[in-house]
mmCIF file of C-alpha atoms in Angstrom:
data_model
loop_
_atom_site.group_PDB
_atom_site.id
_atom_site.type_symbol
_atom_site.label_atom_id
_atom_site.label_comp_id
_atom_site.label_asym_id
_atom_site.label_seq_id
_atom_site.Cartn_x
_atom_site.Cartn_y
_atom_site.Cartn_z
ATOM 1 C CA MET A 1 -60.738 -7.107 25.258
ATOM 2 C CA LYS A 2 -59.869 -10.795 25.294
ATOM 3 C CA LEU A 3 -56.681 -11.812 27.044
ATOM 4 C CA TRP A 4 -55.039 -13.265 23.904
ATOM 5 C CA LYS A 5 -55.639 -9.993 22.036
ATOM 6 C CA ARG A 6 -54.099 -8.067 24.915
ATOM 7 C CA THR A 7 -51.166 -10.475 24.902
ATOM 8 C CA VAL A 8 -50.669 -10.043 21.145
ATOM 9 C CA LEU A 9 -50.904 -6.252 21.491
ATOM 10 C CA LEU A 10 -48.468 -6.289 24.421
ATOM 11 C CA MET A 11 -46.059 -8.462 22.420
ATOM 12 C CA LEU A 12 -46.280 -6.096 19.445
ATOM 13 C CA VAL A 13 -45.759 -3.033 21.661
ATOM 14 C CA THR A 14 -42.865 -4.768 23.430
ATOM 15 C CA LEU A 15 -41.329 -5.743 20.102
ATOM 16 C CA LEU A 16 -41.734 -2.203 18.799
ATOM 17 C CA CYS A 17 -40.210 -0.677 21.946
ATOM 18 C CA ALA A 18 -37.321 -3.130 21.724
ATOM 19 C CA LEU A 19 -36.697 -2.724 18.003
ATOM 20 C CA ILE A 20 -36.771 1.088 17.895
ATOM 21 C CA PRO A 21 -33.647 1.570 20.093
ATOM 22 C CA VAL A 22 -31.992 -1.460 18.481
ATOM 23 C CA GLY A 23 -32.721 -0.051 15.032
ATOM 24 C CA THR A 24 -31.492 3.400 16.038
ATOM 25 C CA LEU A 25 -28.285 1.896 17.432
ATOM 26 C CA SER A 26 -27.881 -0.227 14.284
ATOM 27 C CA LEU A 27 -28.196 2.849 12.083
ATOM 28 C CA TYR A 28 -25.620 4.653 14.191
ATOM 29 C CA ILE A 29 -23.170 1.727 14.035
ATOM 30 C CA THR A 30 -23.689 1.336 10.287
ATOM 31 C CA GLY A 31 -23.102 5.042 9.706
ATOM 32 C CA LYS A 32 -20.056 5.093 11.955
ATOM 33 C CA ARG A 33 -18.601 2.036 10.264
ATOM 34 C CA SER A 34 -19.221 3.499 6.803
ATOM 35 C CA LEU A 35 -17.441 6.720 7.772
ATOM 36 C CA ASN A 36 -14.577 4.829 9.408
ATOM 37 C CA ASN A 37 -14.142 2.664 6.307
ATOM 38 C CA ALA A 38 -14.145 5.741 4.080
ATOM 39 C CA ALA A 39 -11.721 7.507 6.444
ATOM 40 C CA GLU A 40 -9.418 4.470 6.465
ATOM 41 C CA THR A 41 -9.384 4.256 2.668
ATOM 42 C CA TYR A 42 -8.780 7.962 2.151
ATOM 43 C CA GLU A 43 -6.152 8.015 4.941
ATOM 44 C CA ARG A 44 -4.160 5.335 3.130
ATOM 45 C CA GLN A 45 -4.368 7.345 -0.087
ATOM 46 C CA LEU A 46 -3.222 10.383 1.878
ATOM 47 C CA GLU A 47 -0.330 8.411 3.395
ATOM 48 C CA ASN A 48 0.648 7.043 -0.039
ATOM 49 C CA GLY A 49 0.739 10.576 -1.433
ATOM 50 C CA LYS A 50 2.848 11.716 1.535
ATOM 51 C CA ILE A 51 5.329 8.840 1.083
ATOM 52 C CA LEU A 52 5.690 9.469 -2.655
ATOM 53 C CA LEU A 53 6.074 13.242 -2.184
ATOM 54 C CA GLU A 54 8.785 12.755 0.458
ATOM 55 C CA GLN A 55 10.570 10.170 -1.688
ATOM 56 C CA PHE A 56 10.646 12.315 -4.822
ATOM 57 C CA TRP A 57 11.342 15.614 -3.025
ATOM 58 C CA ASP A 58 14.893 16.936 -3.560
ATOM 59 C CA ASN A 59 15.727 19.648 -0.992
ATOM 60 C CA SER A 60 19.135 20.392 -2.493
ATOM 61 C CA LYS A 61 17.618 21.037 -5.911
ATOM 62 C CA TYR A 62 14.725 23.021 -4.372
ATOM 63 C CA GLU A 63 17.005 25.372 -2.382
ATOM 64 C CA GLN A 64 18.918 26.358 -5.543
ATOM 65 C CA MET A 65 15.776 27.476 -7.406
ATOM 66 C CA SER A 66 14.331 30.934 -7.762
ATOM 67 C CA GLU A 67 11.028 31.700 -6.018
ATOM 68 C CA THR A 68 9.150 31.128 -9.271
ATOM 69 C CA GLY A 69 11.010 27.875 -9.824
ATOM 70 C CA LYS A 70 10.313 26.745 -6.244
ATOM 71 C CA LYS A 71 6.595 27.354 -6.697
ATOM 72 C CA ALA A 72 6.547 25.471 -10.005
ATOM 73 C CA TYR A 73 8.600 22.582 -8.597
ATOM 74 C CA MET A 74 6.359 22.314 -5.531
ATOM 75 C CA GLY A 75 3.208 22.347 -7.648
ATOM 76 C CA PHE A 76 4.594 19.753 -10.070
ATOM 77 C CA GLN A 77 5.688 17.340 -7.324
ATOM 78 C CA PHE A 78 2.427 17.749 -5.408
ATOM 79 C CA GLN A 79 0.227 17.096 -8.442
ATOM 80 C CA ARG A 80 2.458 14.194 -9.450
ATOM 81 C CA CYS A 81 2.371 12.447 -6.068
ATOM 82 C CA CYS A 82 -0.935 13.436 -4.443
ATOM 83 C CA GLY A 83 -3.469 14.201 -7.156
ATOM 84 C CA SER A 84 -7.080 15.369 -6.958
ATOM 85 C CA GLY A 85 -8.950 15.753 -3.702
ATOM 86 C CA MET A 86 -5.908 17.056 -1.820
ATOM 87 C CA ALA A 87 -4.388 20.419 -0.952
ATOM 88 C CA LEU A 88 -0.895 21.449 0.154
ATOM 89 C CA ILE A 89 -1.076 23.635 3.268
ATOM 90 C CA ASP A 90 1.560 26.048 4.604
ATOM 91 C CA LYS A 91 1.428 25.419 8.383
ATOM 92 C CA LYS A 92 2.887 28.826 9.218
ATOM 93 C CA SER A 93 0.354 30.894 7.280
ATOM 94 C CA SER A 94 -2.464 28.274 7.343
ATOM 95 C CA THR A 95 -3.077 28.843 3.642
ATOM 96 C CA ALA A 96 -3.423 26.463 0.705
ATOM 97 C CA ILE A 97 -0.327 26.642 -1.531
ATOM 98 C CA GLU A 98 -1.673 24.073 -4.008
ATOM 99 C CA ASN A 99 -5.367 23.179 -4.094
ATOM 100 C CA LEU A 100 -6.471 20.139 -6.120
ATOM 101 C CA THR A 101 -9.864 19.902 -4.384
ATOM 102 C CA ASP A 102 -13.174 21.194 -5.697
ATOM 103 C CA TYR A 103 -13.469 23.676 -2.834
ATOM 104 C CA LYS A 104 -11.873 26.847 -1.551
ATOM 105 C CA VAL A 105 -9.800 25.952 1.506
ATOM 106 C CA VAL A 106 -10.154 28.486 4.371
ATOM 107 C CA GLY A 107 -9.976 28.409 8.164
ATOM 108 C CA ILE A 108 -7.370 25.624 8.367
ATOM 109 C CA GLU A 109 -6.547 26.460 11.989
ATOM 110 C CA ASN A 110 -10.106 25.590 13.049
ATOM 111 C CA LEU A 111 -10.309 22.088 11.578
ATOM 112 C CA GLY A 112 -9.883 20.391 14.950
ATOM 113 C CA LEU A 113 -7.795 17.496 13.550
ATOM 114 C CA LYS A 114 -5.350 17.271 16.447
ATOM 115 C CA ASN A 115 -5.906 13.730 17.721
ATOM 116 C CA GLU A 116 -2.540 12.245 16.697
ATOM 117 C CA LYS A 117 -3.240 8.998 18.599
ATOM 118 C CA ASP A 118 -6.014 8.133 16.159
ATOM 119 C CA PRO A 119 -4.416 6.995 12.834
ATOM 120 C CA TYR A 120 -7.672 7.711 10.987
ATOM 121 C CA ALA A 121 -8.621 10.996 12.663
ATOM 122 C CA TYR A 122 -11.110 12.897 10.560
ATOM 123 C CA LYS A 123 -13.744 15.612 10.708
ATOM 124 C CA ILE A 124 -17.097 15.817 8.909
ATOM 125 C CA GLN A 125 -17.966 19.298 7.688
ATOM 126 C CA LYS A 126 -21.378 20.230 6.255
ATOM 127 C CA LEU A 127 -21.224 22.572 3.283
ATOM 128 C CA GLY A 128 -24.695 23.441 2.069
ATOM 129 C CA LYS A 129 -26.256 20.087 1.202
ATOM 130 C CA LYS A 130 -22.878 18.382 0.953
ATOM 131 C CA TYR A 131 -20.891 16.494 3.584
ATOM 132 C CA LEU A 132 -17.101 16.579 3.408
ATOM 133 C CA LEU A 133 -14.636 14.239 5.126
ATOM 134 C CA LEU A 134 -11.473 16.133 6.084
ATOM 135 C CA GLN A 135 -8.093 14.607 6.999
ATOM 136 C CA LYS A 136 -4.565 15.921 7.048
ATOM 137 C CA VAL A 137 -1.000 14.704 7.543
ATOM 138 C CA ALA A 138 2.225 16.593 8.217
ATOM 139 C CA LEU A 139 5.171 16.360 5.799
ATOM 140 C CA SER A 140 8.799 15.918 6.807
ATOM 141 C CA LYS A 141 9.843 16.983 3.294
ATOM 142 C CA PRO A 142 9.189 19.775 2.464
ATOM 143 C CA GLU A 143 9.226 20.948 6.083
ATOM 144 C CA GLY A 144 6.492 23.200 7.389
ATOM 145 C CA TYR A 145 3.758 21.829 5.140
ATOM 146 C CA GLU A 146 0.751 19.541 5.492
ATOM 147 C CA VAL A 147 -1.384 17.633 3.016
ATOM 148 C CA LEU A 148 -5.135 18.113 3.485
ATOM 149 C CA SER A 149 -7.574 15.560 2.028
ATOM 150 C CA VAL A 150 -11.113 16.785 1.204
ATOM 151 C CA ARG A 151 -13.533 14.017 0.135
ATOM 152 C CA GLU A 152 -17.274 14.259 -0.388
ATOM 153 C CA VAL A 153 -19.236 11.611 1.529
ATOM 154 C CA THR A 154 -22.720 12.967 0.910
ATOM 155 C CA GLY A 155 -23.725 9.609 -0.536
ATOM 156 C CA LEU A 156 -23.113 7.896 2.799
ATOM 157 C CA PHE A 157 -25.480 10.264 4.609
ATOM 158 C CA THR A 158 -28.066 9.958 1.815
ATOM 159 C CA GLU A 159 -27.958 6.168 2.128
ATOM 160 C CA LEU A 160 -28.369 6.425 5.891
ATOM 161 C CA ARG A 161 -31.389 8.720 5.538
ATOM 162 C CA GLN A 162 -32.969 6.364 3.017
ATOM 163 C CA THR A 163 -32.337 3.463 5.375
ATOM 164 C CA ALA A 164 -34.034 5.344 8.228
ATOM 165 C CA VAL A 165 -37.125 5.991 6.064
ATOM 166 C CA TRP A 166 -37.358 2.338 5.126
ATOM 167 C CA PHE A 167 -36.833 1.441 8.769
ATOM 168 C CA ALA A 168 -39.802 3.548 9.941
ATOM 169 C CA GLY A 169 -42.062 2.402 7.110
ATOM 170 C CA ILE A 170 -41.382 -1.268 7.766
ATOM 171 C CA TYR A 171 -42.099 -0.881 11.516
ATOM 172 C CA LEU A 172 -45.414 0.825 10.772
ATOM 173 C CA ALA A 173 -46.392 -1.875 8.258
ATOM 174 C CA VAL A 174 -45.312 -5.144 9.849
ATOM 175 C CA PHE A 175 -43.594 -5.252 13.258
ATOM 176 C CA LEU A 176 -42.900 -8.967 13.115
ATOM 177 C CA MET A 177 -40.906 -8.786 9.845
ATOM 178 C CA ALA A 178 -39.017 -5.584 10.603
ATOM 179 C CA GLY A 179 -36.092 -7.193 12.410
ATOM 180 C CA LEU A 180 -35.429 -9.757 9.682
ATOM 181 C CA PHE A 181 -35.717 -7.173 6.925
ATOM 182 C CA ILE A 182 -33.311 -4.757 8.637
ATOM 183 C CA TYR A 183 -30.855 -7.584 9.241
ATOM 184 C CA MET A 184 -30.885 -8.623 5.574
ATOM 185 C CA MET A 185 -30.608 -5.035 4.353
ATOM 186 C CA MET A 186 -27.709 -4.266 6.676
ATOM 187 C CA LYS A 187 -25.917 -7.496 5.758
ATOM 188 C CA ARG A 188 -26.183 -6.648 2.073
ATOM 189 C CA THR A 189 -24.934 -3.095 2.702
ATOM 190 C CA VAL A 190 -21.955 -4.319 4.730
ATOM 191 C CA GLU A 191 -21.057 -6.896 2.059
ATOM 192 C CA GLN A 192 -21.119 -4.215 -0.630
ATOM 193 C CA MET A 193 -18.929 -1.919 1.492
ATOM 194 C CA GLU A 194 -16.458 -4.731 2.148
ATOM 195 C CA LYS A 195 -16.271 -5.549 -1.558
ATOM 196 C CA LEU A 196 -15.599 -1.899 -2.389
ATOM 197 C CA GLN A 197 -13.012 -1.762 0.390
ATOM 198 C CA GLU A 198 -11.287 -4.882 -0.936
ATOM 199 C CA VAL A 199 -11.114 -3.451 -4.460
ATOM 200 C CA ALA A 200 -9.710 -0.157 -3.117
ATOM 201 C CA GLU A 201 -7.056 -1.997 -1.079
ATOM 202 C CA LYS A 202 -6.026 -4.082 -4.091
ATOM 203 C CA GLN A 203 -5.700 -0.974 -6.246
ATOM 204 C CA GLU A 204 -3.648 0.825 -3.591
ATOM 205 C CA LEU A 205 -1.397 -2.192 -3.070
ATOM 206 C CA LEU A 206 -0.961 -2.456 -6.830
ATOM 207 C CA MET A 207 0.211 1.148 -7.085
ATOM 208 C CA GLY A 208 2.631 0.736 -4.203
ATOM 209 C CA ALA A 209 3.904 -2.619 -5.461
ATOM 210 C CA LEU A 210 4.528 -1.357 -8.967
ATOM 211 C CA SER A 211 6.291 1.729 -7.601
ATOM 212 C CA HIS A 212 8.508 -0.503 -5.444
ATOM 213 C CA GLU A 213 9.353 -2.949 -8.219
ATOM 214 C CA MET A 214 9.843 -0.299 -10.913
ATOM 215 C CA ARG A 215 12.427 1.650 -8.916
ATOM 216 C CA THR A 216 15.430 -0.573 -9.743
ATOM 217 C CA PRO A 217 14.928 -0.874 -13.538
ATOM 218 C CA LEU A 218 13.944 2.795 -13.810
ATOM 219 C CA THR A 219 17.124 3.840 -11.993
ATOM 220 C CA SER A 220 19.128 1.677 -14.371
ATOM 221 C CA ILE A 221 17.356 3.058 -17.450
ATOM 222 C CA ILE A 222 17.823 6.669 -16.298
ATOM 223 C CA GLY A 223 21.490 6.034 -15.482
ATOM 224 C CA TYR A 224 22.280 4.525 -18.878
ATOM 225 C CA SER A 225 20.295 7.171 -20.753
ATOM 226 C CA ASP A 226 22.153 9.958 -18.893
ATOM 227 C CA THR A 227 25.428 8.287 -19.815
ATOM 228 C CA LEU A 228 24.414 8.163 -23.482
ATOM 229 C CA ARG A 229 23.480 11.849 -23.342
ATOM 230 C CA HIS A 230 26.533 13.215 -21.580
ATOM 231 C CA VAL A 231 29.413 10.772 -22.158
ATOM 232 C CA LYS A 232 31.091 9.998 -25.452
ATOM 233 C CA LEU A 233 31.080 6.205 -25.715
ATOM 234 C CA LYS A 234 32.436 3.719 -28.184
ATOM 235 C CA ASP A 235 29.928 2.022 -30.487
ATOM 236 C CA GLU A 236 30.247 -1.218 -28.553
ATOM 237 C CA GLN A 237 29.541 0.568 -25.255
ATOM 238 C CA LYS A 238 26.546 2.380 -26.793
ATOM 239 C CA ASP A 239 25.097 -0.896 -28.041
ATOM 240 C CA ARG A 240 25.548 -2.451 -24.593
ATOM 241 C CA ALA A 241 23.815 0.507 -22.916
ATOM 242 C CA LEU A 242 20.912 0.474 -25.383
ATOM 243 C CA GLU A 243 20.539 -3.273 -24.973
ATOM 244 C CA HIS A 244 20.374 -2.832 -21.193
ATOM 245 C CA ILE A 245 17.756 -0.072 -21.503
ATOM 246 C CA ASN A 246 15.693 -2.246 -23.845
ATOM 247 C CA ARG A 247 15.930 -5.265 -21.555
ATOM 248 C CA GLU A 248 14.952 -3.287 -18.455
ATOM 249 C CA GLY A 249 12.070 -1.652 -20.326
ATOM 250 C CA LYS A 250 10.724 -5.058 -21.314
ATOM 251 C CA ARG A 251 11.169 -6.192 -17.723
ATOM 252 C CA LEU A 252 8.995 -3.281 -16.555
ATOM 253 C CA GLU A 253 6.301 -4.187 -19.082
ATOM 254 C CA ASP A 254 6.368 -7.842 -18.042
ATOM 255 C CA LEU A 255 6.515 -7.088 -14.331
ATOM 256 C CA SER A 256 3.450 -4.820 -14.399
ATOM 257 C CA GLY A 257 1.407 -7.689 -15.822
ATOM 258 C CA LYS A 258 2.744 -10.051 -13.165
ATOM 259 C CA MET A 259 1.817 -7.692 -10.342
ATOM 260 C CA LEU A 260 -1.708 -7.249 -11.679
ATOM 261 C CA GLN A 261 -2.058 -11.024 -11.842
ATOM 262 C CA MET A 262 -0.901 -11.357 -8.222
ATOM 263 C CA LEU A 263 -3.739 -9.108 -7.148
ATOM 264 C CA GLY A 264 -6.313 -11.068 -9.140
ATOM 265 C CA LEU A 265 -6.894 -8.301 -11.699
ATOM 266 C CA TYR A 266 -5.531 -10.135 -14.756
ATOM 267 C CA GLN A 267 -6.314 -13.436 -16.418
ATOM 268 C CA ASN A 268 -4.405 -16.569 -15.407
ATOM 269 C CA HIS A 269 -2.318 -16.648 -18.580
ATOM 270 C CA ALA A 270 -0.223 -13.711 -17.283
ATOM 271 C CA ILE A 271 1.785 -16.135 -15.109
ATOM 272 C CA GLN A 272 3.758 -18.680 -17.115
ATOM 273 C CA MET A 273 5.248 -21.609 -15.223
ATOM 274 C CA GLU A 274 8.239 -23.428 -16.709
ATOM 275 C CA MET A 275 10.953 -25.784 -15.486
ATOM 276 C CA THR A 276 13.949 -23.672 -14.490
ATOM 277 C CA MET A 277 17.332 -24.643 -13.062
ATOM 278 C CA ALA A 278 17.954 -23.137 -9.645
ATOM 279 C CA GLY A 279 21.569 -22.414 -10.583
ATOM 280 C CA ASP A 280 20.550 -20.381 -13.638
ATOM 281 C CA LEU A 281 18.134 -18.326 -11.519
ATOM 282 C CA LEU A 282 20.684 -17.651 -8.757
ATOM 283 C CA ASN A 283 23.488 -16.790 -11.194
ATOM 284 C CA HIS A 284 21.260 -14.226 -12.901
ATOM 285 C CA VAL A 285 20.140 -12.692 -9.607
ATOM 286 C CA ILE A 286 23.694 -12.539 -8.209
ATOM 287 C CA ASP A 287 24.884 -10.909 -11.427
ATOM 288 C CA MET A 288 22.194 -8.221 -11.054
ATOM 289 C CA GLU A 289 22.898 -7.543 -7.361
ATOM 290 C CA LYS A 290 26.690 -7.794 -7.154
ATOM 291 C CA GLU A 291 27.232 -4.150 -8.143
ATOM 292 C CA GLN A 292 25.006 -2.942 -5.292
ATOM 293 C CA ALA A 293 26.828 -5.247 -2.879
ATOM 294 C CA GLU A 294 30.215 -3.928 -4.018
ATOM 295 C CA LYS A 295 29.074 -0.333 -3.515
ATOM 296 C CA LYS A 296 28.173 -1.146 0.107
ATOM 297 C CA ALA A 297 31.332 -3.264 0.594
ATOM 298 C CA VAL A 298 29.183 -6.282 1.477
ATOM 299 C CA HIS A 299 30.302 -9.815 0.538
ATOM 300 C CA LEU A 300 27.667 -11.514 -1.637
ATOM 301 C CA LYS A 301 28.111 -15.302 -1.780
ATOM 302 C CA MET A 302 26.197 -18.097 -3.491
ATOM 303 C CA GLU A 303 25.723 -21.799 -2.779
ATOM 304 C CA CYS A 304 23.527 -23.885 -5.044
ATOM 305 C CA GLU A 305 22.613 -27.533 -5.423
ATOM 306 C CA ALA A 306 21.711 -28.861 -8.851
ATOM 307 C CA PHE A 307 17.936 -29.091 -9.103
ATOM 308 C CA SER A 308 15.129 -27.660 -11.193
ATOM 309 C CA MET A 309 11.682 -26.388 -10.257
ATOM 310 C CA LYS A 310 8.522 -25.357 -12.094
ATOM 311 C CA MET A 311 8.269 -21.594 -11.629
ATOM 312 C CA ASP A 312 7.648 -18.253 -13.228
ATOM 313 C CA PRO A 313 11.290 -17.075 -13.569
ATOM 314 C CA ALA A 314 10.451 -13.358 -13.510
ATOM 315 C CA LEU A 315 8.440 -13.634 -10.272
ATOM 316 C CA MET A 316 11.025 -15.861 -8.562
ATOM 317 C CA GLU A 317 13.712 -13.420 -9.656
ATOM 318 C CA SER A 318 11.642 -10.630 -8.082
ATOM 319 C CA LEU A 319 11.339 -12.638 -4.840
ATOM 320 C CA LEU A 320 15.106 -13.194 -4.514
ATOM 321 C CA ILE A 321 15.990 -9.630 -5.507
ATOM 322 C CA ASN A 322 13.630 -8.282 -2.831
ATOM 323 C CA LEU A 323 15.181 -10.548 -0.182
ATOM 324 C CA ILE A 324 18.721 -9.554 -1.203
ATOM 325 C CA ASP A 325 17.793 -5.858 -1.298
ATOM 326 C CA ASN A 326 16.371 -6.136 2.231
ATOM 327 C CA ALA A 327 19.550 -7.883 3.379
ATOM 328 C CA LEU A 328 21.721 -5.169 1.798
ATOM 329 C CA LYS A 329 19.737 -2.450 3.574
ATOM 330 C CA ALA A 330 20.203 -4.216 6.918
ATOM 331 C CA THR A 331 23.912 -5.078 6.502
ATOM 332 C CA ASP A 332 26.737 -2.622 7.099
ATOM 333 C CA ALA A 333 30.055 -2.515 5.225
ATOM 334 C CA GLY A 334 32.183 -5.595 5.814
ATOM 335 C CA GLY A 335 29.176 -7.842 6.397
ATOM 336 C CA SER A 336 28.144 -10.882 4.355
ATOM 337 C CA ILE A 337 25.077 -12.143 2.531
ATOM 338 C CA TRP A 338 24.607 -15.787 1.484
ATOM 339 C CA VAL A 339 22.165 -16.781 -1.253
ATOM 340 C CA LYS A 340 21.485 -20.522 -1.269
ATOM 341 C CA ALA A 341 19.319 -23.036 -3.124
ATOM 342 C CA TYR A 342 19.067 -26.614 -1.859
ATOM 343 C CA GLU A 343 16.745 -29.562 -1.287
ATOM 344 C CA LYS A 344 15.881 -30.894 2.163
ATOM 345 C CA ALA A 345 13.287 -33.482 3.234
ATOM 346 C CA GLY A 346 11.611 -33.348 -0.170
ATOM 347 C CA LYS A 347 11.329 -29.552 -0.099
ATOM 348 C CA LYS A 348 13.023 -27.097 -2.469
ATOM 349 C CA ILE A 349 14.412 -24.158 -0.505
ATOM 350 C CA PHE A 350 15.747 -20.764 -1.570
ATOM 351 C CA GLU A 351 17.497 -19.015 1.310
ATOM 352 C CA VAL A 352 18.915 -15.526 1.849
ATOM 353 C CA SER A 353 20.814 -14.895 5.092
ATOM 354 C CA ASP A 354 22.825 -11.911 6.281
ATOM 355 C CA THR A 355 24.957 -10.673 9.169
ATOM 356 C CA GLY A 356 22.957 -7.459 9.491
ATOM 357 C CA MET A 357 21.214 -5.681 12.342
ATOM 358 C CA GLY A 358 18.460 -8.312 12.699
ATOM 359 C CA ILE A 359 14.792 -7.879 13.581
ATOM 360 C CA PRO A 360 13.292 -7.647 17.096
ATOM 361 C CA GLU A 361 11.301 -10.751 18.010
ATOM 362 C CA GLU A 362 8.110 -8.773 18.614
ATOM 363 C CA GLU A 363 8.286 -7.371 15.056
ATOM 364 C CA LEU A 364 8.608 -10.714 13.212
ATOM 365 C CA GLY A 365 4.850 -11.223 12.947
ATOM 366 C CA LYS A 366 4.324 -7.822 11.325
ATOM 367 C CA ILE A 367 7.143 -7.457 8.787
ATOM 368 C CA THR A 368 5.270 -9.192 5.952
ATOM 369 C CA ASP A 369 2.423 -6.651 6.162
ATOM 370 C CA ALA A 370 2.361 -4.216 3.251
ATOM 371 C CA PHE A 371 4.050 -0.865 4.053
ATOM 372 C CA TYR A 372 5.292 -2.086 7.456
ATOM 373 C CA MET A 373 8.874 -1.035 8.295
ATOM 374 C CA VAL A 374 10.818 -2.135 11.374
ATOM 375 C CA ASP A 375 13.119 0.895 11.257
ATOM 376 C CA LYS A 376 11.239 3.563 9.297
ATOM 377 C CA SER A 377 14.047 6.140 9.298
ATOM 378 C CA ARG A 378 16.627 3.644 8.054
ATOM 379 C CA SER A 379 14.233 2.106 5.500
ATOM 380 C CA ARG A 380 13.360 5.472 3.973
ATOM 381 C CA LYS A 381 17.014 6.484 3.916
ATOM 382 C CA GLU A 382 17.770 3.286 2.015
ATOM 383 C CA GLY A 383 14.844 3.872 -0.361
ATOM 384 C CA GLY A 384 12.536 1.208 1.067
ATOM 385 C CA SER A 385 8.745 1.299 0.962
ATOM 386 C CA GLY A 386 7.820 -1.646 3.194
ATOM 387 C CA LEU A 387 6.433 -3.708 0.317
ATOM 388 C CA GLY A 388 9.278 -6.129 -0.451
ATOM 389 C CA LEU A 389 8.393 -8.936 1.968
ATOM 390 C CA ALA A 390 4.667 -8.586 1.256
ATOM 391 C CA LEU A 391 5.414 -9.215 -2.421
ATOM 392 C CA CYS A 392 7.683 -12.145 -1.528
ATOM 393 C CA VAL A 393 4.866 -13.770 0.443
ATOM 394 C CA LYS A 394 2.502 -13.449 -2.540
ATOM 395 C CA VAL A 395 5.083 -14.846 -4.974
ATOM 396 C CA ALA A 396 5.695 -17.809 -2.655
ATOM 397 C CA GLU A 397 1.936 -18.432 -2.340
ATOM 398 C CA ILE A 398 1.510 -18.372 -6.134
ATOM 399 C CA HIS A 399 4.154 -21.115 -6.359
ATOM 400 C CA GLY A 400 2.511 -23.153 -3.589
ATOM 401 C CA GLY A 401 5.168 -22.262 -1.027
ATOM 402 C CA CYS A 402 5.643 -20.148 2.071
ATOM 403 C CA LEU A 403 8.150 -17.807 3.707
ATOM 404 C CA LYS A 404 9.927 -18.600 6.992
ATOM 405 C CA ILE A 405 11.862 -15.846 8.758
ATOM 406 C CA GLU A 406 14.395 -16.272 11.568
ATOM 407 C CA SER A 407 16.252 -13.339 13.074
ATOM 408 C CA ARG A 408 18.172 -12.114 16.087
ATOM 409 C CA GLN A 409 19.106 -8.532 16.769
ATOM 410 C CA ARG A 410 22.711 -7.654 15.912
ATOM 411 C CA GLU A 411 23.267 -11.226 14.651
ATOM 412 C CA GLY A 412 21.449 -11.250 11.329
ATOM 413 C CA THR A 413 18.389 -12.573 9.522
ATOM 414 C CA THR A 414 17.609 -15.703 7.500
ATOM 415 C CA VAL A 415 14.635 -15.856 5.145
ATOM 416 C CA ARG A 416 13.683 -19.161 3.495
ATOM 417 C CA ALA A 417 11.246 -19.582 0.615
ATOM 418 C CA ILE A 418 10.115 -23.214 0.971
ATOM 419 C CA PHE A 419 8.358 -25.086 -1.862
#
């Protein structure tokens, strides 16, 4: 055989020997990444369900119920907060109390999901021709229970098998084009996974954001409706209560559209910019928050320069209310909160500062992340969900501005929205 033919053959054999382990490793990495992405997405859904269930759970009401009532209450709250694909597990008996999956849950003690250091710990279980991704999380309320997530990921394994078949066929057909083809196929697969991941994250953030923003008006609506049901009011007081309920209901309707727009899921006309006086905005916000401040015995003060700015009033109102709510949660009785609006060096600045507990320096870079809480126990006690500052950042970005945060522990925090 001529030397050049031997060289070509040797090059092809060398290429084949090099590409086979590379291809095998690539398939493994792709499969692992696909599973990790799926596990991360489903873990966040599991964590959202856990947070909602713990927020809505009322131990005092639960303890006063009969056994039948307890079972009904537990089933209602679990279906309301967690939904399909999940099961409520009694840790003591290792049995499923509520099962919203498509499978019979048995052998909980043998799942092997004990790696608490891994936030996305999961196990793949083969059931016939199906592959299931299993995850679980412990509940603090109700105590002694866990939420188990059961999700079918058979499609991921099917895609991987199809990829392996294509991989082998391409190598047998044309060695020289195999590497490029695999690269393009993998790139396309990764891009599709990332797009799906981005959509899932936006939908999850939307649900959390709406839940966070709806809490205040819903509390107000429920409070006024309970008053109308149980207290005999004068006609003037009834009209005032009904007007408040109507106004808060319209605010919920408007706010849901705004939040969808922030996540890029609505058309641009959902946000309506108009020239608004800073004083009018601050007066309205202070009027809404002063009752909460009085309940906590916190001094709420306002300073405002006369200027106007093009804004969406509802979103800017949401930004300031979130900042004030955060300040109220961090400030003990006797403390003070200042809400200011002023111009400096050509910039329009809205500022909320407090004399609260402050934020550790190492936490400042993380507090604008969705669901992040500096003090989780205190935040949950105060009704927080870790979404307020994340929403504020988005509102500021929509208005072409940014958020600057300064804080010292035990001295207080200052947050400036700069436009």
